[in-house]
PDB file of C-alpha atoms in Angstrom:
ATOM      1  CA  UNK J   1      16.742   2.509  52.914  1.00 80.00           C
ATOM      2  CA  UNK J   2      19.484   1.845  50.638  1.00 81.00           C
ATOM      3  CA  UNK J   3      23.226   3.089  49.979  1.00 82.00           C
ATOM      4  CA  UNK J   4      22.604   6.018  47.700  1.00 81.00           C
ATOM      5  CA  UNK J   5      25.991   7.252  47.091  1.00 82.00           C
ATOM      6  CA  UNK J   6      29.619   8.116  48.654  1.00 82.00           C
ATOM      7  CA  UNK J   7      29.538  12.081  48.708  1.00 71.00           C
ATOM      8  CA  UNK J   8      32.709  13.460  50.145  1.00 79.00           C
ATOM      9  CA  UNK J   9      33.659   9.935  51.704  1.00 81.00           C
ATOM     10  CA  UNK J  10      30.107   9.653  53.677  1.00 85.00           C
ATOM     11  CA  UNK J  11      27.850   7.107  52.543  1.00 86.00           C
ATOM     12  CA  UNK J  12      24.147   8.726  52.047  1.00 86.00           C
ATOM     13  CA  UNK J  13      21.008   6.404  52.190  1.00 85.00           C
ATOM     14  CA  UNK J  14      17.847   6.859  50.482  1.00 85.00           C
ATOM     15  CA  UNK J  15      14.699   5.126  50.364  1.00 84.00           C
ATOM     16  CA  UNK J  16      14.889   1.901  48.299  1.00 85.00           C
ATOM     17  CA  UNK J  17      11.314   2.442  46.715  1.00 85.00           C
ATOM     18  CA  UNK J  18      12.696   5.956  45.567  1.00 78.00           C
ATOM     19  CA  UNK J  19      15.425   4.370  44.123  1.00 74.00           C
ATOM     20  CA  UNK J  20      14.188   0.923  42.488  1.00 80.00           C
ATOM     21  CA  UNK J  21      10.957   1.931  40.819  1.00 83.00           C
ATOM     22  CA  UNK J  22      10.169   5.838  41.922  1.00 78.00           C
ATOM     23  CA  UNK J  23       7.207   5.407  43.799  1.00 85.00           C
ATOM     24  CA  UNK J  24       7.912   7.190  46.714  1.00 82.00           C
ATOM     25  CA  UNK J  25       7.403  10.875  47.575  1.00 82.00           C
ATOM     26  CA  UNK J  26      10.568  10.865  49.434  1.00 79.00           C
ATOM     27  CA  UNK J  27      12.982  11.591  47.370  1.00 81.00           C
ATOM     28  CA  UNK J  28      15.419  12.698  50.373  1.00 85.00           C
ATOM     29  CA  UNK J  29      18.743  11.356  50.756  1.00 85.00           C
ATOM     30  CA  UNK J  30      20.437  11.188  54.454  1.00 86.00           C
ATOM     31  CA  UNK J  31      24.028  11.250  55.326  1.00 85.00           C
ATOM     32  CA  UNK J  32      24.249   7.381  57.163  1.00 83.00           C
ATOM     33  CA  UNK J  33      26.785   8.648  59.673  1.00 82.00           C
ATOM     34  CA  UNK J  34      24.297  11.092  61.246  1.00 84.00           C
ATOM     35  CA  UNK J  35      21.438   8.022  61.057  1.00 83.00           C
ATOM     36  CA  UNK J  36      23.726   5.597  62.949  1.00 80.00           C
ATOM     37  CA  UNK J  37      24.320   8.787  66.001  1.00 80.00           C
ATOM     38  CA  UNK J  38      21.060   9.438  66.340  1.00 82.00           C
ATOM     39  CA  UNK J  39      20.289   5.774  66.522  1.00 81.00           C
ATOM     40  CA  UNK J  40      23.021   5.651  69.390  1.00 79.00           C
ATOM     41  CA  UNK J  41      21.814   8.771  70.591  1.00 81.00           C
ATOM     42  CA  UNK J  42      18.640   7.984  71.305  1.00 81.00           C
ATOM     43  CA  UNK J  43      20.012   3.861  72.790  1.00 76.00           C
ATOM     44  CA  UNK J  44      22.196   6.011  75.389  1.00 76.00           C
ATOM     45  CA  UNK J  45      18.887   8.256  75.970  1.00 78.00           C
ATOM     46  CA  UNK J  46      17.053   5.157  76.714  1.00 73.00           C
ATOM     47  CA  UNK J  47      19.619   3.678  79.265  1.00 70.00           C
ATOM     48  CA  UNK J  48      20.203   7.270  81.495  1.00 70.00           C
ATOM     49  CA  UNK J  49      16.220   6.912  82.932  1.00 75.00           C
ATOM     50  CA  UNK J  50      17.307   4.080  85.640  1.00 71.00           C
ATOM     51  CA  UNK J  51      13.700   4.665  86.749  1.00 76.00           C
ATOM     52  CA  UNK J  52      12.049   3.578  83.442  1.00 72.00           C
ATOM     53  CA  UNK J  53      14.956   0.491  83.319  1.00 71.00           C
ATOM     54  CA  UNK J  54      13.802  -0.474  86.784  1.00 72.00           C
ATOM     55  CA  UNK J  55      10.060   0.081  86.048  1.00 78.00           C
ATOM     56  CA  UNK J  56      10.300  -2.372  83.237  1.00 74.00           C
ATOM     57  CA  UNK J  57      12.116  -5.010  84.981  1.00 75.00           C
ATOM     58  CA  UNK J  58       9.415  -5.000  87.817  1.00 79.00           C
ATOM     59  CA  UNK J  59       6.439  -5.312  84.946  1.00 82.00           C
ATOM     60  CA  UNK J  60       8.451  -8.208  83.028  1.00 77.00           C
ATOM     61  CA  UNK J  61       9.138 -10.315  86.512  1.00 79.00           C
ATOM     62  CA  UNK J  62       5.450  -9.638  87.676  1.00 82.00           C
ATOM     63  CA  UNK J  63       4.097 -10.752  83.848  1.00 81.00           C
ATOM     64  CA  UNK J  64       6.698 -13.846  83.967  1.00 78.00           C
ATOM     65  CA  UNK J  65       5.177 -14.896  86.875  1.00 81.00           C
ATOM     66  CA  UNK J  66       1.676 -14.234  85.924  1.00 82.00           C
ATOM     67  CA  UNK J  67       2.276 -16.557  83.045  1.00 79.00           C
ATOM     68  CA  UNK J  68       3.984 -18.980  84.675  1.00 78.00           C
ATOM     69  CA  UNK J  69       0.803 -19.568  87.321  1.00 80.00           C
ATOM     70  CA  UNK J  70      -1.479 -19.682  84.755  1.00 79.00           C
ATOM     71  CA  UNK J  71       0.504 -22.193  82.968  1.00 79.00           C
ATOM     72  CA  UNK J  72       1.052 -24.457  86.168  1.00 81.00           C
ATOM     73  CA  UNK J  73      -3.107 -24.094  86.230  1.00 84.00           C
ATOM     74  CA  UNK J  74      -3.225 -25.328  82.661  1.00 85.00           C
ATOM     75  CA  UNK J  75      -0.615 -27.931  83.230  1.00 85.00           C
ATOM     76  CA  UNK J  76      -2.517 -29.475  86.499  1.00 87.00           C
ATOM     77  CA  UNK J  77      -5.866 -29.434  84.591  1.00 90.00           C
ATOM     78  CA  UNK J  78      -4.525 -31.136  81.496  1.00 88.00           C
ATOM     79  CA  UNK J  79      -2.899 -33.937  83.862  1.00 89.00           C
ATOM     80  CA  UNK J  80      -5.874 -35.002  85.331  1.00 91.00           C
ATOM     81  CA  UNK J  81      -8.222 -34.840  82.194  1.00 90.00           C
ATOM     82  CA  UNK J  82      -5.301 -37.079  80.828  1.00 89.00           C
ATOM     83  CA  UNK J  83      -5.808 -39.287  83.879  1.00 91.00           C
ATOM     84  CA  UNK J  84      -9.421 -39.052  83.438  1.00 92.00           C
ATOM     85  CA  UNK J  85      -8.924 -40.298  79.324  1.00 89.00           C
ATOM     86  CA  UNK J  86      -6.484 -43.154  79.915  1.00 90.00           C
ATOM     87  CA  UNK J  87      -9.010 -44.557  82.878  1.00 91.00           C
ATOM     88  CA  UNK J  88     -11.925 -44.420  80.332  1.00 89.00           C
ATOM     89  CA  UNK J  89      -9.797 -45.941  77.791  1.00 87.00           C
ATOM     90  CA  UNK J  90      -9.039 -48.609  79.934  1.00 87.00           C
ATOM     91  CA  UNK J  91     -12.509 -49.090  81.073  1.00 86.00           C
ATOM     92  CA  UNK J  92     -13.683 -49.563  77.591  1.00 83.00           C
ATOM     93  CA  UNK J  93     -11.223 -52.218  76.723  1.00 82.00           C
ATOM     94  CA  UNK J  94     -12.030 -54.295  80.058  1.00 81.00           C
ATOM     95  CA  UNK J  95     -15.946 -53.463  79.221  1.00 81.00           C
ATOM     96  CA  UNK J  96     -15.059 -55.357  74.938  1.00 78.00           C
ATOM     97  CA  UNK J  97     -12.697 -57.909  76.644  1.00 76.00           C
ATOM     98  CA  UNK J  98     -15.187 -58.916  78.989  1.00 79.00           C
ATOM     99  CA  UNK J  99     -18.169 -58.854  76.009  1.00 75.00           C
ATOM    100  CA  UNK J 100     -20.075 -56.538  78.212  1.00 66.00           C
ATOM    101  CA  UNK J 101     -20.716 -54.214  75.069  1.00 65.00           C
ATOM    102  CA  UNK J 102     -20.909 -54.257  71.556  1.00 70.00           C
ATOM    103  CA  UNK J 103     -17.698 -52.921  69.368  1.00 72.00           C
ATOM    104  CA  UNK J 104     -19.843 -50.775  67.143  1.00 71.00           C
ATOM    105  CA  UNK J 105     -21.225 -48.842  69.693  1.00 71.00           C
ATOM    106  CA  UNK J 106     -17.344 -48.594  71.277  1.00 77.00           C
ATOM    107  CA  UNK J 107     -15.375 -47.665  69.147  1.00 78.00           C
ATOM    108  CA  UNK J 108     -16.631 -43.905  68.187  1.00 80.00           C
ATOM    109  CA  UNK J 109     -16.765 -43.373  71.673  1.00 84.00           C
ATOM    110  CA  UNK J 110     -12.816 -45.085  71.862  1.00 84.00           C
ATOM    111  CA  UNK J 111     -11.508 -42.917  69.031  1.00 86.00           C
ATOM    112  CA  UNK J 112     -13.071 -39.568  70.035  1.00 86.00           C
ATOM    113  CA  UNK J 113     -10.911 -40.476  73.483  1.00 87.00           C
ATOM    114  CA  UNK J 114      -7.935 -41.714  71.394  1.00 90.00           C
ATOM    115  CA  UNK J 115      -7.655 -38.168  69.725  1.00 91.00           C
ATOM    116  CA  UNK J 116      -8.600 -36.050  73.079  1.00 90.00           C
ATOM    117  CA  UNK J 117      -5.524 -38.191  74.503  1.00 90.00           C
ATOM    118  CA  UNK J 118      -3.584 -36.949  71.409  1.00 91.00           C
ATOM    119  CA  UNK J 119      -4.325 -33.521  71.854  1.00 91.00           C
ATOM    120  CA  UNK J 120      -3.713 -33.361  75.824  1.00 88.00           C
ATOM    121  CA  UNK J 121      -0.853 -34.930  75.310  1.00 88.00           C
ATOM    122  CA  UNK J 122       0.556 -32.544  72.460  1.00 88.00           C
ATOM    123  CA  UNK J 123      -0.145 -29.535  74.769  1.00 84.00           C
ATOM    124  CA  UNK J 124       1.814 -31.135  77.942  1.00 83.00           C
ATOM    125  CA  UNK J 125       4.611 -31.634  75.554  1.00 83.00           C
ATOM    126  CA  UNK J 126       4.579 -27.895  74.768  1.00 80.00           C
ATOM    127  CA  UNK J 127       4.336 -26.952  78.128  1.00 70.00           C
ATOM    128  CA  UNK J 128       7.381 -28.581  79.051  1.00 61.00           C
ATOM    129  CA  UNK J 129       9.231 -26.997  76.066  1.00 59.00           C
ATOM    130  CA  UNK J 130       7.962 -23.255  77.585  1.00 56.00           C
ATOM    131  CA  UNK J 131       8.334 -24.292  81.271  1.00 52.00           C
ATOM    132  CA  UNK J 132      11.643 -22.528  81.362  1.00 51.00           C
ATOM    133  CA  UNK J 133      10.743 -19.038  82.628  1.00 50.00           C
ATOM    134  CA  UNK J 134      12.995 -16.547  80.761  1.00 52.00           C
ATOM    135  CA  UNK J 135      13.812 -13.980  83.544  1.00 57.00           C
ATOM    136  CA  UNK J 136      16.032 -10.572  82.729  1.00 56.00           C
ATOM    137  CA  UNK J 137      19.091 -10.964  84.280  1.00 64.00           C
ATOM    138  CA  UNK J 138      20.193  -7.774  86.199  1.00 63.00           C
ATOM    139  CA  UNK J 139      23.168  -7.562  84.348  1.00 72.00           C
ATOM    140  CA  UNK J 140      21.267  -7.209  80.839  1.00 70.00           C
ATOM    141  CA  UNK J 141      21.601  -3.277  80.834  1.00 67.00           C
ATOM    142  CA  UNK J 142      25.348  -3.353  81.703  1.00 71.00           C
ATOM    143  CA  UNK J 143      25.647  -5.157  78.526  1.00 73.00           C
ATOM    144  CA  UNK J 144      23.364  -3.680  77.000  1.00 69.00           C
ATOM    145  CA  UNK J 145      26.162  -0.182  77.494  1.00 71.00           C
ATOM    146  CA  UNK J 146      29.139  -2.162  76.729  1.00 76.00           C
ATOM    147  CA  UNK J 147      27.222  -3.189  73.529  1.00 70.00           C
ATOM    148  CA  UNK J 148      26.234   0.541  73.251  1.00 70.00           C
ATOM    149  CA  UNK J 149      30.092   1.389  73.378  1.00 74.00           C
ATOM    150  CA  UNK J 150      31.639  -1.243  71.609  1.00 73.00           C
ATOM    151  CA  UNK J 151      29.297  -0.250  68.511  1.00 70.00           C
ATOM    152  CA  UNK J 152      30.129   3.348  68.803  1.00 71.00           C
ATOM    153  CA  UNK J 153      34.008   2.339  68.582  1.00 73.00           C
ATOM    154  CA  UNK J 154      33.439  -0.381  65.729  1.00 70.00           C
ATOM    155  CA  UNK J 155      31.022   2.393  63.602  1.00 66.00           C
ATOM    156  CA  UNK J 156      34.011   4.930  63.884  1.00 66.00           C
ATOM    157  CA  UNK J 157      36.688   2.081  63.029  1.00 66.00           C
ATOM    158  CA  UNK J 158      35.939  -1.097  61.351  1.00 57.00           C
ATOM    159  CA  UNK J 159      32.219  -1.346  59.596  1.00 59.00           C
ATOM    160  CA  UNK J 160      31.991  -5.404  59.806  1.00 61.00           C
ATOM    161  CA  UNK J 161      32.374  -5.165  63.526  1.00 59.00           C
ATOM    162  CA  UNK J 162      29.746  -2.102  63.332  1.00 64.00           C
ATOM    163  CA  UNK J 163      26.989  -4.278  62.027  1.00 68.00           C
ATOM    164  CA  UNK J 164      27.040  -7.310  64.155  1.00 70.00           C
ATOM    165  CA  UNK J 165      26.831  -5.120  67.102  1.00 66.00           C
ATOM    166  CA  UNK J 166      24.175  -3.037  65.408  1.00 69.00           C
ATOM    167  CA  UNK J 167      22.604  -6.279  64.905  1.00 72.00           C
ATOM    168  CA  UNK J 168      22.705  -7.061  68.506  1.00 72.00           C
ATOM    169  CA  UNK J 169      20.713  -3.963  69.771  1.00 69.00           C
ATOM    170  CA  UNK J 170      18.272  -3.451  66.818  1.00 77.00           C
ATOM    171  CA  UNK J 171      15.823  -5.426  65.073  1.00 83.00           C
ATOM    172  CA  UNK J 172      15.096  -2.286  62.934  1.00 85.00           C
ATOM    173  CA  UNK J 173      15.183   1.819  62.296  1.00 84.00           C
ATOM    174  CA  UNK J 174      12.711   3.621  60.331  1.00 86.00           C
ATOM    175  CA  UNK J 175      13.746   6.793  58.960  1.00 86.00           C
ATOM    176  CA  UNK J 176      10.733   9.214  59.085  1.00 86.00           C
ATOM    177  CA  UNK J 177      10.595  11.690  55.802  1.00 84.00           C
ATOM    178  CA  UNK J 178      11.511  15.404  56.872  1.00 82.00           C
ATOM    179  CA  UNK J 179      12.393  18.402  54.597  1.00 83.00           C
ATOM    180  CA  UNK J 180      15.305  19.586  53.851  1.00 82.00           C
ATOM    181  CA  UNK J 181      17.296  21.076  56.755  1.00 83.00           C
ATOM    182  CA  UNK J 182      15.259  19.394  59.238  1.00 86.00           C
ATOM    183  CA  UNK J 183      16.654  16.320  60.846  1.00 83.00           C
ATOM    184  CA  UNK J 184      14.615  13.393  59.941  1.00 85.00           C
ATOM    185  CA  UNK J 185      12.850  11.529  63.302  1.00 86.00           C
ATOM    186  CA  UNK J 186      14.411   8.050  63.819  1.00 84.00           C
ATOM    187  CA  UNK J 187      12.316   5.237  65.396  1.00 85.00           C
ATOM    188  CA  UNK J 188      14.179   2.311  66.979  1.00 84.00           C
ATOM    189  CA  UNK J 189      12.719  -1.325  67.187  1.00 85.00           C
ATOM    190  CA  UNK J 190      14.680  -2.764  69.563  1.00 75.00           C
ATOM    191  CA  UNK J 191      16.276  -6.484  70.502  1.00 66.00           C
TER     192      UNK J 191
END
């Protein structure tokens, strides 16, 4: 959607595909004001079921946790092939040093470990970089409301403040076509 025009002092949005080449069967423009309430409407909607809120946090802990098993699984199994790899390696080395086999026949075997090494290695790393375990702090949806509210002030007062607190809810709204007189549905993707 794009800024369509200032009719009567309230900015109307239409779709952008309408507007830059045509190609788009709706042609319908909407008064932005009445986009950004039902946007907040349907935020402030969201936060009233406590039940759905509490549902949510439940399934995201027991998920976390899930993950976080299954990566300690990974983690332990990685660790002792990587054990397993450096002790071959080592083998192989005392095995040439000692001339108790010929290089030729060594060294595939010693580079196929060299790059199993690599790659074991390279996946510890990341696990270390993901081992944090993001958990939702119970506090979120109190923010979450004094977001709610401050962007509900800022849209009514001052639009710079309006659209970094916009920003800080939602990733994105579609605008569903409707027909005239009917208020168009409004889907929120969330933060």
């Amino acid at each position: 959607m794009v800024k369509h025009d200032n009719s009567s002092g309230r900015p109307r949005i239409r779709c952008s595909r309408v507007a830059e080449s045509g190609c788009c069967d709706n042609k319908r423009r909407y008064y932005l004001d009445r986009i950004e309430a039902g946007v907040l409407d349907s935020l402030r909607a969201e936060l009233d079921q406590p039940e759905l809120i509490a549902e949510f946090v439940r399934t995201y802990h027991d998920e976390r946790q899930r993950l976080a098993g299954a990566n300690v699984r990974a983690r332990a199994k990685d660790e002792t092939r990587l054990g397993n790899i450096r002790a071959q390696m080592t083998r192989i080395v005392d095995m040439l040093a000692e001339g108790g086999a010929a290089f030729a026949d060594m060294r595939g075997k010693m580079e196929a470990l060299e790059q199993e090494r690599r790659e074991v290695e390279a996946r510890l790393a990341t696990a270390d970089e993901q081992k944090v375990v993001v958990a939702l702090h119970p506090q979120a949806v109190r923010r979450f409301r004094e977001a709610l509210d401050a962007l509900s002030v800022a849209l009514s007062n001052d639009r710079p403040l309006a659209n970094q607190a916009f920003r800080e809810l939602v990733a994105k709204v579609i605008v569903h076509p409707a027909p005239a007189g009917v208020e168009p549905k409004i889907e929120i993707i969330g933060n």
